[in-house]
Amino acid sequence: MPTNNLLPSTTTSATTTTLFLRWLSITILLLATLSAAEAALAPQQTTTIIVVTVTATTVATPTVPHPASYTSLDLFENTILSVTNTYRQAHNASNLIWNKSLAEYAKKWAEGCKWAHSVGHVLLLP
């Protein structure tokens, strides 16, 4: 069975619009070429002007936000430690344990960060 390269097996609205616009452009070019050839063969002089305006509007489909992966801080901490320790064991490194004091310190430090771009070693603050 021959393959139809004009239409993909699964089409989206954007793909359908793009294919339609290609088809329309080809059709307009063929009509213009045929009109020009016909005018060249005809004894009288004719002028054909074809004006086409095509507007295609695509609307983004709204996405549904995903719920949080972890609803429990304990589950999150245990998962992070488990995955980290799996990689550490593969390299014969000892397991890590969660340090609540260090985690609280890191959280407070991160909350005080000034988020700005840096250039090399220079921090650009607004």
N, CA, C and O atoms as a DFTB+ gen file, in Angstrom:
504 C
 N C O
     1  1       0.853      -1.177       0.000
     2  2       0.000       0.000       0.000
     3  2       0.893       1.231       0.000
     4  3       1.791       1.318       0.837
     5  1       0.689       2.182      -0.896
     6  2       1.559       3.364      -0.952
     7  2       1.358       4.238       0.281
     8  3       0.275       4.287       0.866
     9  1       2.415       4.913       0.651
    10  2       2.377       5.796       1.809
    11  2       1.916       7.179       1.378
    12  3       2.387       7.715       0.376
    13  1       0.996       7.751       2.138
    14  2       0.526       9.104       1.863
    15  2       1.358      10.060       2.695
    16  3       1.172      10.139       3.909
    17  1       2.276      10.792       2.064
    18  2       3.156      11.707       2.787
    19  2       2.496      13.056       3.068
    20  3       3.063      13.891       3.772
    21  1       1.297      13.269       2.517
    22  2       0.644      14.548       2.745
    23  2      -0.009      14.628       4.112
    24  3      -0.047      15.698       4.719
    25  1      -0.521      13.515       4.602
    26  2      -1.177      13.515       5.901
    27  2      -0.470      12.553       6.838
    28  3      -0.331      11.375       6.507
    29  1      -0.010      13.027       8.023
    30  2       0.604      12.111       8.986
    31  2      -0.459      11.198       9.574
    32  3      -1.653      11.488       9.501
    33  1      -0.009      10.085      10.162
    34  2      -0.956       9.115      10.689
    35  2      -1.744       9.693      11.849
    36  3      -2.908       9.336      12.033
    37  1      -1.153      10.565      12.626
    38  2      -1.881      11.251      13.687
    39  2      -1.736      12.738      13.430
    40  3      -0.626      13.254      13.306
    41  1      -2.870      13.421      13.353
    42  2      -2.816      14.844      13.064
    43  2      -3.351      15.626      14.244
    44  3      -4.285      15.194      14.921
    45  1      -2.761      16.761      14.481
    46  2      -3.252      17.682      15.496
    47  2      -3.890      18.850      14.780
    48  3      -3.802      18.964      13.558
    49  1      -4.512      19.691      15.520
    50  2      -5.129      20.871      14.928
    51  2      -4.085      21.727      14.222
    52  3      -4.328      22.245      13.133
    53  1      -2.912      21.872      14.856
    54  2      -1.844      22.679      14.250
    55  2      -1.335      22.026      12.976
    56  3      -1.073      22.708      11.986
    57  1      -1.194      20.682      13.000
    58  2      -0.722      19.959      11.821
    59  2      -1.739      20.094      10.693
    60  3      -1.367      20.320       9.542
    61  1      -3.020      19.956      11.021
    62  2      -4.073      20.077      10.020
    63  2      -4.064      21.477       9.426
    64  3      -4.193      21.635       8.212
    65  1      -3.913      22.489      10.261
    66  2      -3.865      23.869       9.776
    67  2      -2.672      24.075       8.859
    68  3      -2.800      24.698       7.805
    69  1      -1.508      23.555       9.252
    70  2      -0.296      23.693       8.443
    71  2      -0.473      23.006       7.096
    72  3      -0.117      23.566       6.059
    73  1      -1.022      21.791       7.108
    74  2      -1.239      21.071       5.848
    75  2      -2.228      21.813       4.952
    76  3      -2.033      21.885       3.738
    77  1      -3.281      22.363       5.541
    78  2      -4.255      23.108       4.756
    79  2      -3.603      24.327       4.115
    80  3      -3.835      24.617       2.941
    81  1      -2.780      25.045       4.893
    82  2      -2.118      26.238       4.354
    83  2      -1.159      25.871       3.230
    84  3      -1.058      26.601       2.245
    85  1      -0.447      24.742       3.362
    86  2       0.433      24.283       2.274
    87  2      -0.386      23.984       1.024
    88  3      -0.030      24.408      -0.075
    89  1      -1.487      23.250       1.198
    90  2      -2.348      22.899       0.071
    91  2      -2.880      24.165      -0.597
    92  3      -2.884      24.270      -1.823
    93  1      -3.329      25.129       0.217
    94  2      -3.874      26.359      -0.315
    95  2      -2.811      27.137      -1.093
    96  3      -3.095      27.672      -2.164
    97  1      -1.604      27.202      -0.564
    98  2      -0.513      27.911      -1.249
    99  2      -0.197      27.262      -2.587
   100  3      -0.026      27.960      -3.587
   101  1      -0.119      25.943      -2.619
   102  2       0.169      25.222      -3.867
   103  2      -0.946      25.463      -4.880
   104  3      -0.678      25.682      -6.061
   105  1      -2.190      25.421      -4.420
   106  2      -3.327      25.645      -5.314
   107  2      -3.281      27.053      -5.907
   108  3      -3.524      27.233      -7.100
   109  1      -2.974      28.034      -5.087
   110  2      -2.893      29.421      -5.569
   111  2      -1.777      29.567      -6.597
   112  3      -1.959      30.222      -7.623
   113  1      -0.628      28.960      -6.328
   114  2       0.480      29.028      -7.285
   115  2       0.110      28.363      -8.608
   116  3       0.425      28.886      -9.677
   117  1      -0.554      27.220      -8.538
   118  2      -0.972      26.537      -9.773
   119  2      -1.972      27.388     -10.556
   120  3      -1.870      27.498     -11.778
   121  1      -2.931      27.986      -9.862
   122  2      -3.907      28.833     -10.550
   123  2      -3.237      30.045     -11.186
   124  3      -3.574      30.431     -12.306
   125  1      -2.296      30.639     -10.477
   126  2      -1.585      31.794     -11.033
   127  2      -0.781      31.389     -12.260
   128  3      -0.744      32.119     -13.250
   129  1      -0.130      30.217     -12.197
   130  2       0.661      29.731     -13.330
   131  2      -0.240      29.437     -14.526
   132  3       0.082      29.800     -15.658
   133  1      -1.373      28.777     -14.270
   134  2      -2.308      28.478     -15.359
   135  2      -2.872      29.762     -15.960
   136  3      -3.021      29.862     -17.178
   137  1      -3.185      30.736     -15.124
   138  2      -3.709      32.011     -15.632
   139  2      -2.672      32.714     -16.488
   140  3      -3.003      33.280     -17.531
   141  1      -1.417      32.681     -16.052
   142  2      -0.349      33.327     -16.820
   143  2      -0.145      32.617     -18.153
   144  3       0.059      33.270     -19.177
   145  1      -0.199      31.289     -18.150
   146  2      -0.020      30.531     -19.391
   147  2      -1.182      30.794     -20.345
   148  3      -0.988      30.953     -21.550
   149  1      -2.371      30.837     -19.795
   150  2      -3.548      31.101     -20.624
   151  2      -3.475      32.502     -21.229
   152  3      -3.837      32.702     -22.389
   153  1      -3.013      33.457     -20.452
   154  2      -2.898      34.833     -20.948
   155  2      -1.857      34.930     -22.053
   156  3      -2.020      35.700     -22.999
   157  1      -0.786      34.149     -21.934
   158  2       0.266      34.175     -22.954
   159  2      -0.245      33.594     -24.263
   160  3       0.166      34.041     -25.334
   161  1      -1.133      32.607     -24.200
   162  2      -1.661      31.975     -25.404
   163  2      -2.811      32.766     -26.021
   164  3      -3.036      32.686     -27.229
   165  1      -3.524      33.510     -25.228
   166  2      -4.690      34.246     -25.729
   167  2      -4.238      35.472     -26.522
   168  3      -3.244      36.106     -26.167
   169  1      -4.973      35.816     -27.612
   170  2      -4.595      36.964     -28.426
   171  2      -4.801      38.288     -27.691
   172  3      -4.104      39.262     -27.976
   173  1      -5.720      38.337     -26.777
   174  2      -5.951      39.583     -26.055
   175  2      -5.101      39.620     -24.789
   176  3      -4.686      38.580     -24.279
   177  1      -4.852      40.801     -24.300
   178  2      -4.024      40.956     -23.118
   179  2      -4.932      40.998     -21.888
   180  3      -5.853      41.810     -21.797
   181  1      -4.640      40.085     -20.933
   182  2      -5.408      40.061     -19.692
   183  2      -4.442      40.105     -18.508
   184  3      -3.300      39.655     -18.594
   185  1      -4.922      40.643     -17.440
   186  2      -4.129      40.694     -16.212
   187  2      -4.929      40.023     -15.107
   188  3      -6.095      40.342     -14.875
   189  1      -4.286      39.104     -14.444
   190  2      -4.935      38.411     -13.339
   191  2      -4.206      38.753     -12.047
   192  3      -2.996      38.560     -11.928
   193  1      -4.953      39.254     -11.098
   194  2      -4.389      39.549      -9.782
   195  2      -5.130      38.692      -8.762
   196  3      -6.352      38.756      -8.629
   197  1      -4.366      37.909      -8.069
   198  2      -4.952      37.052      -7.041
   199  2      -4.421      37.522      -5.690
   200  3      -3.212      37.543      -5.460
   201  1      -5.327      37.893      -4.809
   202  2      -4.953      38.326      -3.464
   203  2      -5.591      37.358      -2.479
   204  3      -6.805      37.158      -2.481
   205  1      -4.763      36.769      -1.649
   206  2      -5.256      35.819      -0.658
   207  2      -4.734      36.241       0.707
   208  3      -3.540      36.486       0.877
   209  1      -5.625      36.322       1.664
   210  2      -5.232      36.601       3.043
   211  2      -5.664      35.415       3.886
   212  3      -6.845      35.070       3.937
   213  1      -4.703      34.801       4.543
   214  2      -4.987      33.646       5.386
   215  2      -4.530      33.974       6.796
   216  3      -3.386      34.375       7.012
   217  1      -5.420      33.805       7.742
   218  2      -5.076      34.027       9.142
   219  2      -5.319      32.728       9.896
   220  3      -6.429      32.195       9.904
   221  1      -4.272      32.232      10.524
   222  2      -4.392      31.011      11.319
   223  2      -4.132      31.368      12.773
   224  3      -3.122      31.992      13.102
   225  1      -5.038      30.973      13.622
   226  2      -4.883      31.238      15.048
   227  2      -4.845      29.905      15.782
   228  3      -5.732      29.066      15.627
   229  1      -3.808      29.729      16.578
   230  2      -3.734      28.531      17.404
   231  2      -3.878      28.949      18.857
   232  3      -3.304      29.946      19.295
   233  1      -4.638      28.184      19.580
   234  2      -4.873      28.461      20.989
   235  2      -4.249      27.335      21.796
   236  3      -4.508      26.157      21.546
   237  1      -3.432      27.706      22.755
   238  2      -2.792      26.701      23.599
   239  2      -3.845      26.041      24.477
   240  3      -4.711      26.704      25.048
   241  1      -3.749      24.730      24.569
   242  2      -4.645      23.981      25.426
   243  2      -4.195      24.150      26.869
   244  3      -3.034      23.891      27.184
   245  1      -5.093      24.580      27.754
   246  2      -4.674      24.746      29.145
   247  2      -4.309      23.394      29.756
   248  3      -4.950      22.378      29.488
   249  1      -3.277      23.408      30.573
   250  2      -2.854      22.177      31.223
   251  2      -3.344      22.166      32.655
   252  3      -3.442      23.203      33.310
   253  1      -3.644      20.988      33.116
   254  2      -4.099      20.809      34.488
   255  2      -2.868      20.660      35.368
   256  3      -2.015      19.817      35.091
   257  1      -2.756      21.467      36.430
   258  2      -1.585      21.335      37.296
   259  2      -1.574      19.981      37.995
   260  3      -2.614      19.457      38.392
   261  1      -0.379      19.434      38.134
   262  2      -0.235      18.155      38.812
   263  2      -0.200      18.378      40.314
   264  3       0.356      19.372      40.781
   265  1      -0.789      17.465      41.073
   266  2      -0.705      17.609      42.528
   267  2       0.736      17.393      42.987
   268  3       1.544      16.799      42.274
   269  1       1.041      17.877      44.173
   270  2       2.386      17.725      44.717
   271  2       2.752      16.249      44.789
   272  3       1.935      15.412      45.171
   273  1       4.004      15.939      44.413
   274  2       4.450      14.549      44.438
   275  2       4.511      14.013      45.859
   276  3       4.179      12.856      46.117
   277  1       4.939      14.869      46.774
   278  2       5.075      14.455      48.167
   279  2       4.192      15.343      49.028
   280  3       4.325      16.567      49.024
   281  1       3.298      14.715      49.758
   282  2       2.452      15.473      50.673
   283  2       2.958      15.352      52.097
   284  3       2.434      16.005      52.999
   285  1       3.969      14.527      52.309
   286  2       4.536      14.321      53.636
   287  2       6.021      14.668      53.603
   288  3       6.763      14.154      52.766
   289  1       6.456      15.544      54.518
   290  2       7.862      15.916      54.600
   291  2       8.715      14.704      54.971
   292  3       9.819      14.539      54.451
   293  1       8.202      13.849      55.878
   294  2       8.953      12.646      56.268
   295  2       9.158      11.714      55.073
   296  3      10.244      11.162      54.894
   297  1       8.115      11.539      54.253
   298  2       8.237      10.684      53.072
   299  2       9.267      11.264      52.106
   300  3      10.064      10.522      51.533
   301  1       9.257      12.577      51.924
   302  2      10.222      13.236      51.044
   303  2      11.647      13.016      51.548
   304  3      12.526      12.622      50.780
   305  1      11.876      13.269      52.836
   306  2      13.212      13.102      53.415
   307  2      13.702      11.664      53.255
   308  3      14.847      11.432      52.868
   309  1      12.829      10.701      53.556
   310  2      13.214       9.287      53.453
   311  2      13.513       8.887      52.012
   312  3      14.437       8.113      51.760
   313  1      12.739       9.410      51.069
   314  2      12.968       9.087      49.657
   315  2      14.298       9.660      49.184
   316  3      15.063       8.980      48.498
   317  1      14.575      10.911      49.550
   318  2      15.848      11.539      49.167
   319  2      17.018      10.744      49.731
   320  3      17.979      10.456      49.019
   321  1      16.935      10.395      50.999
   322  2      18.024       9.624      51.621
   323  2      18.181       8.256      50.971
   324  3      19.300       7.809      50.720
   325  1      17.070       7.595      50.701
   326  2      17.125       6.256      50.110
   327  2      17.804       6.281      48.742
   328  3      18.680       5.463      48.463
   329  1      17.397       7.223      47.893
   330  2      17.980       7.313      46.548
   331  2      19.457       7.693      46.636
   332  3      20.294       7.107      45.950
   333  1      19.774       8.674      47.480
   334  2      21.168       9.100      47.644
   335  2      22.031       7.949      48.136
   336  3      23.121       7.716      47.615
   337  1      21.543       7.234      49.136
   338  2      22.330       6.135      49.707
   339  2      22.483       4.969      48.734
   340  3      23.482       4.252      48.785
   341  1      21.510       4.772      47.852
   342  2      21.648       3.728      46.827
   343  2      22.846       4.037      45.934
   344  3      23.645       3.149      45.640
   345  1      22.974       5.292      45.501
   346  2      24.120       5.676      44.672
   347  2      25.424       5.621      45.461
   348  3      26.459       5.222      44.927
   349  1      25.376       6.019      46.725
   350  2      26.592       5.984      47.551
   351  2      27.069       4.541      47.742
   352  3      28.270       4.275      47.693
   353  1      26.137       3.610      47.958
   354  2      26.504       2.200      48.136
   355  2      27.154       1.643      46.877
   356  3      28.054       0.807      46.959
   357  1      26.704       2.101      45.721
   358  2      27.291       1.629      44.462
   359  2      28.754       2.041      44.345
   360  3      29.507       1.450      43.572
   361  1      29.157       3.055      45.111
   362  2      30.541       3.543      45.083
   363  2      31.256       3.296      46.412
   364  3      32.255       3.942      46.732
   365  1      30.717       2.347      47.173
   366  2      31.297       1.945      48.462
   367  2      31.433       3.111      49.436
   368  3      32.388       3.156      50.211
   369  1      30.504       4.041      49.407
   370  2      30.497       5.153      50.362
   371  2      29.478       4.849      51.452
   372  3      28.486       4.162      51.204
   373  1      29.716       5.351      52.642
   374  2      28.810       5.077      53.762
   375  2      27.497       5.834      53.582
   376  3      27.436       6.846      52.884
   377  1      26.444       5.318      54.228
   378  2      25.120       5.931      54.137
   379  2      25.089       7.266      54.871
   380  3      25.816       7.478      55.841
   381  1      24.238       8.154      54.388
   382  2      23.995       9.422      55.060
   383  2      22.757       9.291      55.932
   384  3      21.909       8.435      55.681
   385  1      22.645      10.131      56.953
   386  2      21.436      10.195      57.771
   387  2      20.934      11.633      57.748
   388  3      21.711      12.565      57.542
   389  1      19.640      11.810      57.957
   390  2      19.043      13.141      57.904
   391  2      19.379      13.893      59.182
   392  3      19.207      13.369      60.282
   393  1      19.857      15.118      59.035
   394  2      20.200      15.964      60.170
   395  2      19.198      17.113      60.192
   396  3      19.294      18.041      59.389
   397  1      18.222      17.050      61.124
   398  2      17.150      18.047      61.163
   399  2      17.692      19.448      61.453
   400  3      17.186      20.429      60.907
   401  1      18.717      19.554      62.310
   402  2      19.295      20.869      62.628
   403  2      19.923      21.484      61.384
   404  3      19.723      22.664      61.093
   405  1      20.680      20.677      60.657
   406  2      21.325      21.163      59.442
   407  2      20.280      21.529      58.383
   408  3      20.433      22.526      57.678
   409  1      19.214      20.720      58.274
   410  2      18.151      21.001      57.305
   411  2      17.458      22.323      57.636
   412  3      17.161      23.106      56.734
   413  1      17.198      22.579      58.916
   414  2      16.562      23.834      59.326
   415  2      17.479      25.027      59.045
   416  3      17.017      26.069      58.579
   417  1      18.767      24.878      59.326
   418  2      19.736      25.937      59.047
   419  2      19.774      26.240      57.541
   420  3      19.764      27.402      57.136
   421  1      19.818      25.192      56.726
   422  2      19.870      25.367      55.269
   423  2      18.600      26.049      54.762
   424  3      18.661      26.889      53.864
   425  1      17.454      25.691      55.336
   426  2      16.186      26.299      54.929
   427  2      16.200      27.797      55.223
   428  3      15.829      28.601      54.367
   429  1      16.625      28.175      56.428
   430  2      16.674      29.598      56.793
   431  2      17.670      30.352      55.910
   432  3      17.404      31.482      55.501
   433  1      18.802      29.738      55.620
   434  2      19.804      30.378      54.777
   435  2      19.243      30.612      53.373
   436  3      19.411      31.690      52.803
   437  1      18.569      29.586      52.817
   438  2      18.014      29.687      51.462
   439  2      16.909      30.739      51.398
   440  3      16.783      31.439      50.394
   441  1      16.113      30.856      52.452
   442  2      15.044      31.864      52.468
   443  2      15.609      33.282      52.466
   444  3      14.921      34.216      52.054
   445  1      16.850      33.458      52.918
   446  2      17.476      34.773      52.933
   447  2      18.244      35.101      51.674
   448  3      18.825      36.182      51.571
   449  1      18.261      34.191      50.711
   450  2      19.019      34.413      49.472
   451  2      18.404      35.539      48.651
   452  3      17.183      35.675      48.581
   453  1      19.245      36.326      48.044
   454  2      18.826      37.356      47.092
   455  2      19.004      36.755      45.703
   456  3      20.132      36.561      45.250
   457  1      17.911      36.463      45.033
   458  2      17.995      35.820      43.728
   459  2      18.308      36.872      42.685
   460  3      17.483      37.735      42.385
   461  1      19.515      36.789      42.136
   462  2      19.955      37.732      41.110
   463  2      20.977      37.038      40.223
   464  3      21.610      36.067      40.637
   465  1      21.136      37.536      39.007
   466  2      22.132      36.979      38.094
   467  2      23.526      37.411      38.513
   468  3      23.707      38.483      39.091
   469  1      24.494      36.582      38.224
   470  2      25.876      36.945      38.512
   471  2      26.662      36.977      37.211
   472  3      26.311      36.307      36.240
   473  1      27.728      37.765      37.206
   474  2      28.633      37.825      36.061
   475  2      29.995      37.430      36.601
   476  3      30.651      38.217      37.283
   477  1      30.419      36.218      36.298
   478  2      31.683      35.738      36.851
   479  2      31.575      35.661      38.360
   480  3      30.695      34.982      38.890
   481  1      32.467      36.353      39.056
   482  2      32.462      36.339      40.514
   483  2      31.728      37.540      41.097
   484  3      31.714      37.723      42.314
   485  1      31.120      38.360      40.244
   486  2      30.444      39.573      40.701
   487  2      28.951      39.299      40.766
   488  3      28.364      38.833      39.790
   489  1      28.335      39.580      41.896
   490  2      26.899      39.394      42.059
   491  2      26.189      40.691      41.711
   492  3      26.505      41.742      42.266
   493  1      25.231      40.623      40.795
   494  2      24.472      41.809      40.395
   495  2      23.180      41.858      41.198
   496  3      22.318      40.993      41.046
   497  1      23.048      42.856      42.040
   498  2      21.833      43.018      42.833
   499  2      21.007      44.149      42.249
   500  3      21.556      45.121      41.731
   501  1      19.690      44.025      42.330
   502  2      18.829      45.088      41.776
   503  2      18.944      46.372      42.560
   504  3      18.288      47.360      42.226
